[in-house]
CSV table of C-alpha atoms and ligand atoms in Angstrom, one decimal:
chain,number,residue,atom,x,y,z
A,13,UNK,CA,18.3,17.0,20.0
A,14,UNK,CA,15.7,19.2,18.4
A,15,UNK,CA,14.0,19.2,15.0
A,16,UNK,CA,15.1,22.4,13.3
A,17,UNK,CA,13.4,22.2,9.9
A,18,UNK,CA,10.6,20.4,8.1
A,19,UNK,CA,11.1,20.1,4.3
A,20,UNK,CA,8.3,18.9,2.1
A,21,UNK,CA,9.0,17.8,-1.4
A,22,UNK,CA,6.0,17.1,-3.7
A,23,UNK,CA,7.1,14.8,-6.5
A,24,UNK,CA,5.5,13.0,-9.4
A,25,UNK,CA,6.6,9.5,-10.6
A,26,UNK,CA,5.7,7.7,-13.7
A,27,UNK,CA,2.9,5.1,-13.2
A,28,UNK,CA,1.6,2.7,-15.9
A,29,UNK,CA,-2.1,2.5,-16.8
A,30,UNK,CA,-3.1,0.0,-14.1
A,31,UNK,CA,-6.7,-1.0,-13.7
A,32,UNK,CA,-8.8,-1.7,-10.5
A,33,UNK,CA,-12.4,-1.2,-9.4
A,34,UNK,CA,-11.4,2.4,-8.6
A,35,UNK,CA,-10.7,3.0,-12.3
A,36,UNK,CA,-7.4,3.6,-14.0
A,37,UNK,CA,-4.0,4.9,-12.7
A,38,UNK,CA,-3.0,8.3,-14.1
A,39,UNK,CA,0.3,8.5,-16.0
A,40,UNK,CA,1.9,10.0,-12.9
A,41,UNK,CA,1.5,9.0,-9.3
A,42,UNK,CA,2.0,11.8,-6.7
A,43,UNK,CA,4.1,11.4,-3.6
A,44,UNK,CA,5.4,13.6,-0.8
A,45,UNK,CA,8.9,13.2,0.6
A,46,UNK,CA,9.2,14.4,4.2
A,47,UNK,CA,12.6,15.5,5.4
A,48,UNK,CA,13.3,16.5,9.0
A,49,UNK,CA,16.5,18.3,9.9
A,50,UNK,CA,17.9,18.4,13.5
A,51,UNK,CA,20.1,20.8,15.4
A,52,UNK,CA,22.7,18.0,15.6
A,53,UNK,CA,23.0,17.7,11.8
A,54,UNK,CA,21.1,14.3,11.6
A,55,UNK,CA,18.3,14.2,9.0
A,56,UNK,CA,15.3,11.9,8.8
A,57,UNK,CA,13.2,11.0,5.8
A,58,UNK,CA,9.9,9.4,5.0
A,59,UNK,CA,7.5,9.1,2.0
A,60,UNK,CA,3.8,9.5,2.0
A,61,UNK,CA,0.7,10.2,-0.2
A,62,UNK,CA,1.1,13.0,-2.7
A,63,UNK,CA,-0.7,16.0,-4.1
A,64,UNK,CA,-2.4,18.9,-2.4
A,65,UNK,CA,-4.3,17.4,0.6
A,66,UNK,CA,-1.6,15.4,2.3
A,67,UNK,CA,0.9,18.2,1.8
A,68,UNK,CA,-1.4,20.8,3.3
A,69,UNK,CA,-2.1,18.6,6.3
A,70,UNK,CA,1.7,18.3,6.9
A,71,UNK,CA,2.1,22.0,6.4
A,72,UNK,CA,-0.6,22.7,9.1
A,73,UNK,CA,1.6,20.8,11.6
A,74,UNK,CA,4.8,22.7,11.0
A,75,UNK,CA,4.7,24.7,14.2
A,76,UNK,CA,4.0,21.5,16.2
A,77,UNK,CA,7.0,19.7,14.7
A,78,UNK,CA,9.8,22.3,14.5
A,79,UNK,CA,11.5,22.6,17.9
A,80,UNK,CA,10.5,19.2,19.2
A,81,UNK,CA,12.6,16.3,20.4
A,82,UNK,CA,12.3,13.6,17.7
A,83,UNK,CA,12.4,10.9,20.4
A,84,UNK,CA,9.1,12.2,22.0
A,85,UNK,CA,6.7,10.4,19.6
A,86,UNK,CA,3.8,10.0,22.0
A,87,UNK,CA,3.8,13.7,22.7
A,88,UNK,CA,4.0,14.5,19.0
A,89,UNK,CA,1.0,12.2,18.3
A,90,UNK,CA,-1.0,13.9,21.0
A,91,UNK,CA,-0.3,17.3,19.7
A,92,UNK,CA,-1.1,16.4,16.1
A,93,UNK,CA,-4.3,14.7,17.0
A,94,UNK,CA,-5.3,17.6,19.3
A,95,UNK,CA,-4.7,20.2,16.6
A,96,UNK,CA,-6.5,18.2,13.9
A,97,UNK,CA,-9.5,17.8,16.2
A,98,UNK,CA,-9.5,21.5,17.1
A,99,UNK,CA,-9.5,22.2,13.3
A,100,UNK,CA,-12.6,20.2,12.9
A,101,UNK,CA,-11.4,16.7,12.0
A,102,UNK,CA,-13.5,13.9,13.4
A,103,UNK,CA,-11.1,11.0,14.2
A,104,UNK,CA,-11.9,7.5,13.0
A,105,UNK,CA,-14.6,6.4,10.6
A,106,UNK,CA,-12.5,6.1,7.5
A,107,UNK,CA,-13.7,3.1,5.4
A,108,UNK,CA,-11.9,3.1,2.1
A,109,UNK,CA,-14.8,1.7,0.2
A,110,UNK,CA,-15.1,4.6,-2.2
A,111,UNK,CA,-11.8,6.5,-1.9
A,112,UNK,CA,-8.3,5.4,-2.5
A,113,UNK,CA,-6.2,5.5,0.7
A,114,UNK,CA,-4.5,8.9,0.2
A,115,UNK,CA,-7.7,10.7,-0.8
A,116,UNK,CA,-9.9,10.0,2.2
A,117,UNK,CA,-10.4,13.2,4.2
A,118,UNK,CA,-11.4,11.3,7.3
A,119,UNK,CA,-8.8,10.6,10.0
A,120,UNK,CA,-6.1,12.5,8.1
A,121,UNK,CA,-4.1,13.1,11.3
A,122,UNK,CA,-3.0,9.4,11.4
A,123,UNK,CA,-1.5,9.7,8.0
A,124,UNK,CA,0.2,13.0,8.8
A,125,UNK,CA,1.6,11.6,12.1
A,126,UNK,CA,2.7,8.4,10.3
A,127,UNK,CA,4.9,10.4,7.9
A,128,UNK,CA,6.5,12.4,10.7
A,129,UNK,CA,6.9,9.3,13.0
A,130,UNK,CA,8.8,7.4,10.3
A,131,UNK,CA,11.1,10.4,9.7
A,132,UNK,CA,11.7,10.7,13.4
A,133,UNK,CA,12.5,7.0,13.7
A,134,UNK,CA,15.0,7.4,10.9
A,135,UNK,CA,16.6,10.2,13.0
A,136,UNK,CA,16.6,8.0,16.1
A,137,UNK,CA,18.1,5.1,14.3
A,138,UNK,CA,20.9,7.3,13.0
A,139,UNK,CA,21.4,8.8,16.4
A,140,UNK,CA,21.9,5.4,18.1
A,141,UNK,CA,23.6,3.7,15.1
A,142,UNK,CA,20.9,1.1,14.6
A,143,UNK,CA,18.4,0.1,11.8
A,144,UNK,CA,14.8,1.3,12.6
A,145,UNK,CA,13.6,-2.3,13.1
A,146,UNK,CA,16.0,-2.6,16.1
A,147,UNK,CA,14.8,0.8,17.5
A,148,UNK,CA,11.2,-0.3,17.5
A,149,UNK,CA,11.8,-3.5,19.4
A,150,UNK,CA,14.1,-5.7,17.4
A,151,UNK,CA,13.9,-7.7,14.2
A,152,UNK,CA,11.9,-10.9,14.0
A,153,UNK,CA,13.5,-11.5,10.5
A,154,UNK,CA,16.4,-10.2,8.5
A,155,UNK,CA,14.6,-10.4,5.1
A,156,UNK,CA,11.0,-9.4,4.4
A,157,UNK,CA,9.2,-11.3,1.6
A,158,UNK,CA,7.0,-9.4,-0.8
A,159,UNK,CA,4.3,-10.7,-3.3
A,160,UNK,CA,4.1,-10.3,-7.1
A,161,UNK,CA,1.3,-7.7,-7.3
A,162,UNK,CA,-0.3,-8.3,-10.7
A,163,UNK,CA,-2.6,-5.8,-12.3
A,164,UNK,CA,-4.7,-5.9,-15.4
A,165,UNK,CA,-3.5,-2.9,-17.4
A,166,UNK,CA,-4.0,-1.0,-20.6
A,167,UNK,CA,-1.1,-0.9,-23.1
A,168,UNK,CA,1.5,1.7,-22.3
A,169,UNK,CA,4.2,2.6,-19.9
A,170,UNK,CA,4.1,5.3,-17.3
A,171,UNK,CA,4.5,9.1,-17.8
A,172,UNK,CA,3.4,10.8,-20.9
A,173,UNK,CA,4.8,8.3,-23.3
A,174,UNK,CA,8.5,8.6,-22.3
A,175,UNK,CA,8.6,5.5,-20.2
A,176,UNK,CA,9.0,1.9,-21.5
A,177,UNK,CA,6.0,-0.4,-21.3
A,178,UNK,CA,7.7,-3.3,-19.6
A,179,UNK,CA,4.5,-5.5,-19.4
A,180,UNK,CA,2.4,-4.3,-22.4
A,181,UNK,CA,-1.4,-4.8,-22.3
A,182,UNK,CA,-2.7,-7.2,-19.8
A,183,UNK,CA,-6.5,-7.8,-20.2
A,184,UNK,CA,-6.7,-11.6,-20.3
A,185,UNK,CA,-5.7,-14.7,-18.3
A,186,UNK,CA,-2.8,-15.5,-20.6
A,187,UNK,CA,-1.4,-12.0,-20.5
A,188,UNK,CA,-1.6,-12.0,-16.7
A,189,UNK,CA,0.4,-15.3,-16.6
A,190,UNK,CA,3.0,-13.7,-18.8
A,191,UNK,CA,3.1,-10.6,-16.6
A,192,UNK,CA,3.5,-12.9,-13.6
A,193,UNK,CA,6.3,-14.9,-15.2
A,194,UNK,CA,8.2,-11.8,-16.0
A,195,UNK,CA,7.8,-10.4,-12.5
A,196,UNK,CA,8.7,-13.6,-10.7
A,197,UNK,CA,11.7,-14.1,-13.0
A,198,UNK,CA,12.9,-10.6,-12.2
A,199,UNK,CA,12.2,-10.3,-8.5
A,200,UNK,CA,11.9,-13.9,-7.3
A,201,UNK,CA,8.5,-13.4,-5.6
A,202,UNK,CA,7.0,-16.5,-4.0
A,203,UNK,CA,3.4,-15.3,-3.4
A,204,UNK,CA,1.1,-13.8,-6.0
A,205,UNK,CA,-1.7,-11.2,-5.7
A,206,UNK,CA,-4.1,-10.3,-8.5
A,207,UNK,CA,-5.8,-7.0,-8.4
A,208,UNK,CA,-9.3,-7.9,-9.7
A,209,UNK,CA,-12.6,-6.1,-10.0
A,210,UNK,CA,-11.7,-5.2,-13.6
A,211,UNK,CA,-12.9,-8.0,-16.0
A,212,UNK,CA,-16.0,-10.2,-15.7
A,213,UNK,CA,-15.6,-12.4,-12.6
A,214,UNK,CA,-15.5,-15.5,-14.8
A,215,UNK,CA,-12.4,-14.1,-16.6
A,216,UNK,CA,-10.8,-13.3,-13.3
A,217,UNK,CA,-11.5,-16.8,-12.0
A,218,UNK,CA,-9.9,-18.1,-15.2
A,219,UNK,CA,-6.9,-15.9,-14.5
A,220,UNK,CA,-6.4,-17.3,-11.0
A,221,UNK,CA,-6.8,-20.9,-12.4
A,222,UNK,CA,-4.2,-20.2,-15.1
A,223,UNK,CA,-1.8,-18.8,-12.5
A,224,UNK,CA,-2.2,-21.9,-10.4
A,225,UNK,CA,-1.7,-24.1,-13.5
A,226,UNK,CA,1.5,-22.2,-14.4
A,227,UNK,CA,3.0,-21.8,-10.9
A,228,UNK,CA,1.7,-24.8,-9.0
A,229,UNK,CA,0.8,-25.1,-5.3
A,230,UNK,CA,4.0,-23.6,-4.0
A,231,UNK,CA,2.9,-20.0,-4.9
A,232,UNK,CA,0.0,-19.0,-2.6
A,233,UNK,CA,-2.6,-16.9,-4.6
A,234,UNK,CA,-4.8,-14.0,-3.5
A,235,UNK,CA,-7.3,-11.9,-5.4
A,236,UNK,CA,-8.5,-8.5,-4.5
A,237,UNK,CA,-11.4,-6.9,-6.5
A,238,UNK,CA,-11.8,-3.9,-4.1
A,239,UNK,CA,-15.5,-4.6,-3.4
A,240,UNK,CA,-16.5,-5.0,-7.0
A,241,UNK,CA,-18.6,-8.1,-6.3
A,242,UNK,CA,-22.0,-8.7,-4.6
A,243,UNK,CA,-22.3,-11.2,-1.8
A,244,UNK,CA,-23.6,-13.8,-4.2
A,245,UNK,CA,-20.8,-13.3,-6.8
A,246,UNK,CA,-18.2,-13.3,-4.0
A,247,UNK,CA,-19.6,-16.7,-2.9
A,248,UNK,CA,-19.6,-18.0,-6.4
A,249,UNK,CA,-16.0,-16.9,-6.9
A,250,UNK,CA,-15.1,-18.4,-3.5
A,251,UNK,CA,-16.6,-21.7,-4.6
A,252,UNK,CA,-14.9,-21.7,-8.0
A,253,UNK,CA,-11.5,-20.9,-6.4
A,254,UNK,CA,-11.8,-23.1,-3.3
A,255,UNK,CA,-8.6,-25.0,-4.2
A,256,UNK,CA,-6.7,-22.1,-5.7
A,257,UNK,CA,-7.1,-19.7,-2.7
A,258,UNK,CA,-6.3,-22.3,-0.1
A,259,UNK,CA,-2.8,-23.1,1.3
A,260,UNK,CA,-1.8,-19.5,2.3
A,261,UNK,CA,-3.9,-17.6,-0.2
A,262,UNK,CA,-6.9,-15.4,0.5
A,263,UNK,CA,-9.9,-13.5,-0.9
A,264,UNK,CA,-9.4,-9.8,-0.2
A,265,UNK,CA,-12.3,-7.3,0.1
A,266,UNK,CA,-14.6,-9.2,-2.4
A,267,UNK,CA,-17.7,-7.1,-1.5
A,268,UNK,CA,-18.4,-3.8,0.3
A,269,UNK,CA,-18.8,-3.7,4.0
A,270,UNK,CA,-18.1,-6.0,7.0
A,271,UNK,CA,-21.7,-7.3,7.1
A,272,UNK,CA,-21.4,-8.5,3.5
A,273,UNK,CA,-18.0,-10.1,4.1
A,274,UNK,CA,-19.4,-11.9,7.2
A,275,UNK,CA,-22.2,-13.3,5.1
A,276,UNK,CA,-19.7,-14.5,2.4
A,277,UNK,CA,-17.6,-16.2,5.0
A,278,UNK,CA,-20.6,-17.8,6.7
A,279,UNK,CA,-22.1,-19.2,3.5
A,280,UNK,CA,-18.7,-20.4,2.2
A,281,UNK,CA,-18.1,-22.2,5.5
A,282,UNK,CA,-21.6,-23.8,5.3
A,283,UNK,CA,-20.4,-25.3,2.0
A,284,UNK,CA,-17.3,-26.6,3.7
A,285,UNK,CA,-15.0,-23.9,2.1
A,286,UNK,CA,-12.6,-22.4,4.6
A,287,UNK,CA,-11.1,-19.6,2.4
A,288,UNK,CA,-9.8,-16.8,4.5
A,289,UNK,CA,-11.1,-13.3,3.8
A,290,UNK,CA,-8.7,-10.4,4.0
A,291,UNK,CA,-9.3,-6.6,4.1
A,292,UNK,CA,-7.7,-3.2,3.8
A,293,UNK,CA,-10.9,-1.5,2.7
A,294,UNK,CA,-13.4,-2.5,5.5
A,295,UNK,CA,-10.8,-2.6,8.2
A,296,UNK,CA,-8.8,0.6,8.5
A,297,UNK,CA,-8.7,1.3,12.2
A,298,UNK,CA,-8.5,-0.6,15.5
A,299,UNK,CA,-12.2,-0.6,16.2
A,300,UNK,CA,-12.9,-2.3,12.8
A,301,UNK,CA,-10.7,-5.2,13.8
A,302,UNK,CA,-12.9,-6.2,16.7
A,303,UNK,CA,-16.1,-5.8,14.6
A,304,UNK,CA,-14.5,-7.8,11.8
A,305,UNK,CA,-13.6,-10.6,14.2
A,306,UNK,CA,-17.1,-10.6,15.9
A,307,UNK,CA,-18.8,-10.8,12.5
A,308,UNK,CA,-16.4,-13.5,11.3
A,309,UNK,CA,-16.0,-11.2,8.3
A,310,UNK,CA,-12.2,-10.9,8.1
A,311,UNK,CA,-9.5,-13.5,9.1
A,312,UNK,CA,-6.5,-11.5,7.7
A,313,UNK,CA,-6.0,-7.7,8.2
A,314,UNK,CA,-3.8,-5.8,5.9
A,315,UNK,CA,-1.6,-3.3,7.8
A,316,UNK,CA,0.1,-0.3,6.2
A,317,UNK,CA,2.3,2.1,8.2
A,318,UNK,CA,1.2,5.0,5.9
A,319,UNK,CA,-2.4,5.0,7.1
A,320,UNK,CA,-2.5,2.9,10.2
A,321,UNK,CA,-0.7,5.7,12.0
A,322,UNK,CA,2.9,4.8,11.6
A,323,UNK,CA,5.2,1.9,12.4
A,324,UNK,CA,4.5,1.5,16.1
A,325,UNK,CA,0.7,1.3,15.4
A,326,UNK,CA,1.4,-1.5,12.9
A,327,UNK,CA,3.2,-3.3,15.6
A,328,UNK,CA,0.2,-2.8,17.9
A,329,UNK,CA,-2.0,-4.1,15.1
A,330,UNK,CA,0.3,-7.1,14.8
A,331,UNK,CA,-0.1,-7.9,18.5
A,332,UNK,CA,-3.8,-7.4,18.4
A,333,UNK,CA,-4.2,-9.8,15.5
A,334,UNK,CA,-2.1,-12.3,17.2
A,335,UNK,CA,-4.2,-12.1,20.4
A,336,UNK,CA,-7.5,-12.4,18.3
A,337,UNK,CA,-6.0,-15.2,16.3
A,338,UNK,CA,-6.3,-13.3,13.0
A,339,UNK,CA,-3.6,-13.1,10.4
A,340,UNK,CA,-1.6,-10.0,9.3
A,341,UNK,CA,-0.5,-9.0,5.8
A,342,UNK,CA,0.5,-5.5,4.4
A,343,UNK,CA,-1.1,-3.3,1.8
A,344,UNK,CA,0.6,-0.9,-0.6
A,345,UNK,CA,0.1,1.9,-3.1
A,346,UNK,CA,2.4,3.3,-5.8
A,347,UNK,CA,5.6,4.2,-4.1
A,348,UNK,CA,9.4,4.6,-4.2
A,349,UNK,CA,12.3,3.2,-2.2
A,350,UNK,CA,11.8,5.3,1.0
A,351,UNK,CA,8.3,3.8,1.5
A,352,UNK,CA,9.6,0.3,0.6
A,353,UNK,CA,12.3,0.6,3.3
A,354,UNK,CA,9.8,1.8,5.9
A,355,UNK,CA,7.5,-1.1,5.0
A,356,UNK,CA,10.4,-3.5,5.2
A,357,UNK,CA,11.7,-2.2,8.6
A,358,UNK,CA,8.3,-2.4,10.3
A,359,UNK,CA,7.5,-5.8,8.7
A,360,UNK,CA,10.8,-7.1,10.0
A,361,UNK,CA,9.8,-6.0,13.6
A,362,UNK,CA,6.3,-7.7,13.5
A,363,UNK,CA,6.7,-11.4,14.4
A,364,UNK,CA,3.1,-12.1,13.5
A,365,UNK,CA,3.3,-10.7,10.0
A,366,UNK,CA,3.7,-14.0,8.1
A,367,UNK,CA,2.2,-13.2,4.7
A,368,UNK,CA,4.4,-11.7,1.9
A,369,UNK,CA,3.7,-7.9,1.9
A,370,UNK,CA,2.1,-6.2,-1.1
A,371,UNK,CA,4.3,-3.8,-3.0
A,372,UNK,CA,3.7,-1.7,-6.2
A,373,UNK,CA,7.5,-1.2,-6.5
A,374,UNK,CA,7.9,-3.2,-9.7
A,375,UNK,CA,5.5,-0.8,-11.4
A,376,UNK,CA,7.7,2.2,-10.8
A,377,UNK,CA,10.7,3.2,-13.0
A,378,UNK,CA,14.4,3.0,-12.2
A,379,UNK,CA,14.8,6.5,-13.5
A,380,UNK,CA,12.4,8.0,-10.9
A,381,UNK,CA,14.0,6.5,-7.8
A,382,UNK,CA,15.1,9.2,-5.4
A,383,UNK,CA,17.4,7.1,-3.1
A,384,UNK,CA,21.1,7.1,-3.5
A,385,UNK,CA,22.3,4.0,-5.4
A,386,UNK,CA,19.1,3.6,-7.3
A,387,UNK,CA,16.5,0.8,-6.9
A,388,UNK,CA,16.3,-1.2,-3.7
A,389,UNK,CA,17.2,-4.8,-4.7
A,390,UNK,CA,15.0,-7.8,-4.1
A,391,UNK,CA,16.7,-11.2,-3.5
A,392,UNK,CA,14.4,-14.2,-3.9
A,393,UNK,CA,11.4,-12.0,-3.6
A,394,UNK,CA,12.5,-10.3,-0.4
A,395,UNK,CA,14.2,-7.1,0.8
A,396,UNK,CA,17.0,-7.4,3.3
A,397,UNK,CA,17.4,-5.1,6.2
A,398,UNK,CA,20.5,-3.2,5.3
A,399,UNK,CA,23.4,-3.0,7.7
A,400,UNK,CA,22.9,0.8,8.1
A,401,UNK,CA,21.4,3.0,10.7
A,402,UNK,CA,17.8,4.4,10.4
A,403,UNK,CA,15.7,3.4,7.4
A,404,UNK,CA,18.9,2.5,5.5
A,405,UNK,CA,18.3,5.0,2.6
A,406,UNK,CA,19.8,8.4,1.8
A,407,UNK,CA,18.1,10.9,-0.6
A,408,UNK,CA,19.6,11.6,-3.9
A,409,UNK,CA,19.0,15.3,-4.2
A,410,UNK,CA,19.4,15.5,-8.0
A,411,UNK,CA,16.8,12.8,-8.4
A,412,UNK,CA,14.5,14.5,-5.9
A,413,UNK,CA,14.8,17.7,-7.9
A,414,UNK,CA,13.8,15.8,-11.0
A,415,UNK,CA,10.7,14.5,-9.2
A,416,UNK,CA,9.8,18.0,-8.1
A,417,UNK,CA,10.2,19.3,-11.7
A,418,UNK,CA,7.8,16.6,-13.0
A,419,UNK,CA,5.3,17.6,-10.3
A,420,UNK,CA,5.5,21.2,-11.3
A,421,UNK,CA,4.9,20.3,-15.0
A,422,UNK,CA,1.7,18.4,-14.4
A,423,UNK,CA,-1.5,20.1,-13.4
A,424,UNK,CA,-3.4,17.6,-11.3
A,425,UNK,CA,-2.9,17.5,-7.5
A,426,UNK,CA,-5.2,14.6,-6.5
A,427,UNK,CA,-5.5,10.9,-7.5
A,428,UNK,CA,-8.7,10.4,-9.5
A,429,UNK,CA,-8.8,7.0,-11.1
A,430,UNK,CA,-12.5,7.4,-12.2
A,431,UNK,CA,-11.7,10.5,-14.2
A,432,UNK,CA,-8.7,8.8,-15.8
A,433,UNK,CA,-10.9,5.8,-16.8
A,434,UNK,CA,-13.3,8.2,-18.5
A,435,UNK,CA,-10.5,10.1,-20.3
A,436,UNK,CA,-8.6,7.0,-21.6
A,437,UNK,CA,-10.9,4.0,-21.7
A,438,UNK,CA,-14.6,4.7,-21.6
A,439,UNK,CA,-16.1,8.2,-21.5
A,440,UNK,CA,-19.2,6.9,-19.6
A,441,UNK,CA,-17.4,4.9,-17.0
A,442,UNK,CA,-18.6,5.2,-13.4
A,443,UNK,CA,-17.5,3.5,-10.2
A,444,UNK,CA,-20.3,1.1,-9.4
A,445,UNK,CA,-20.1,-1.1,-6.3
A,446,UNK,CA,-20.9,-3.9,-6.4
A,447,UNK,CA,-20.5,-4.0,-10.2
A,448,UNK,CA,-21.1,-7.7,-10.6
B,10,LIG,O1,-3.1,0.9,-6.8
B,10,LIG,O2,-5.1,0.7,-7.8
B,10,LIG,C1,-4.3,0.5,-6.9
B,10,LIG,C2,-4.8,-0.3,-5.7
B,10,LIG,O3,-6.1,-0.7,-5.9
B,10,LIG,C3,-4.7,0.5,-4.4
B,10,LIG,O4,-5.3,1.8,-4.6
B,10,LIG,C4,-5.4,-0.2,-3.3
B,10,LIG,O5,-5.4,0.6,-2.2
B,10,LIG,O6,-3.7,-1.8,-3.6
B,10,LIG,C5,-4.7,-1.4,-2.8
B,10,LIG,C6,-5.6,-2.5,-2.3
B,10,LIG,O7,-5.1,-3.5,-2.0
B,10,LIG,O8,-6.8,-2.3,-2.1
B,11,LIG,MG1,-6.8,-4.5,-1.1
């Protein structure tokens, strides 16, 4: 079998005004849908970062991809890496401290390869009549749990005013509890993550305490301020939340850099507080895992097939974390159903992935979904591996065309949360790390 065509679809999807230490989400999130056709009529699909940069990087690999055997993934990776390096890319070195995952120019080839690998695995699954999780080694679980991913947010739905504001303004502890109740009732999530780094730390501590009071000990809690706190503030928050973040919860990227996180962990331990630190900002490549372990900076690594280099690399990461006695969770960004199924398939095939995965899916709108049959269902907070070959989703081409039209109508081609924050919330806002 040979790949006969690479089709790239740039789409825009409504995104509510969610806040983080990066700033504010724009009314539209950008995604790229990758579709590979083969000479045997089988098509494979994947979803990745949107806008100009990620698309151009995929375009640049067209001649490497078309004509290849989709089973030969190691060879494809070698070719993509070789071409990227020949074009001047320096592999590695991509901390996410300042830039959101899709906008980091470093190590782009891993994200490009990931998008192509996932589409090839979809083809392979369809060719052999098996779900992708079976193709990559077999499932460790039939259903993959996800967490309720809470955000502080400005009032307003996604898009330019045409989308419902399901959760209204969330800028206080009470409003976050309401948001969580709504999300848990609708999706059945059993673990809770709060995106922090937005309000004064004391207010975020109060939010976590209010969530614990409302949901009790059976719902592990995590907070992720994306490096907004100094070492001292991180320690103060760790102390204030010693009970709330225990029992399967964690403190994610409290401050910038592995050295800082190592210091936080050491000083918390010296006070008898054994809170686990997690990271998707300071640990973004294999070499970081070893440094993080040596510094005692990170106990739980957040994987993500979109930037760790695809599904098989996430499995390698899972094994490495198991060997190093570190935990494994999964990171997300605004996404639709194709990404959700890729995350689900790989999570099912990672025995060591025991934390509920992040997902932004509840924040996206039903009317933007591009897979046939509409939104992927959650049962008791989990997505089940469908009894279908490949990823288990088929593109709805009318919906995809609507996504492309939305993309053509808007002018921006790059995620810039800082600019959005200045436009809509505070004209003088700057990203400052650490802020508190
Ligand atoms: O969507 O604003 C967001 C998140 O902050 C995202 O960009 C992060 O990459 O969710 C992510 C995280 O866990 O750091
Ligand atoms: Mg994070």
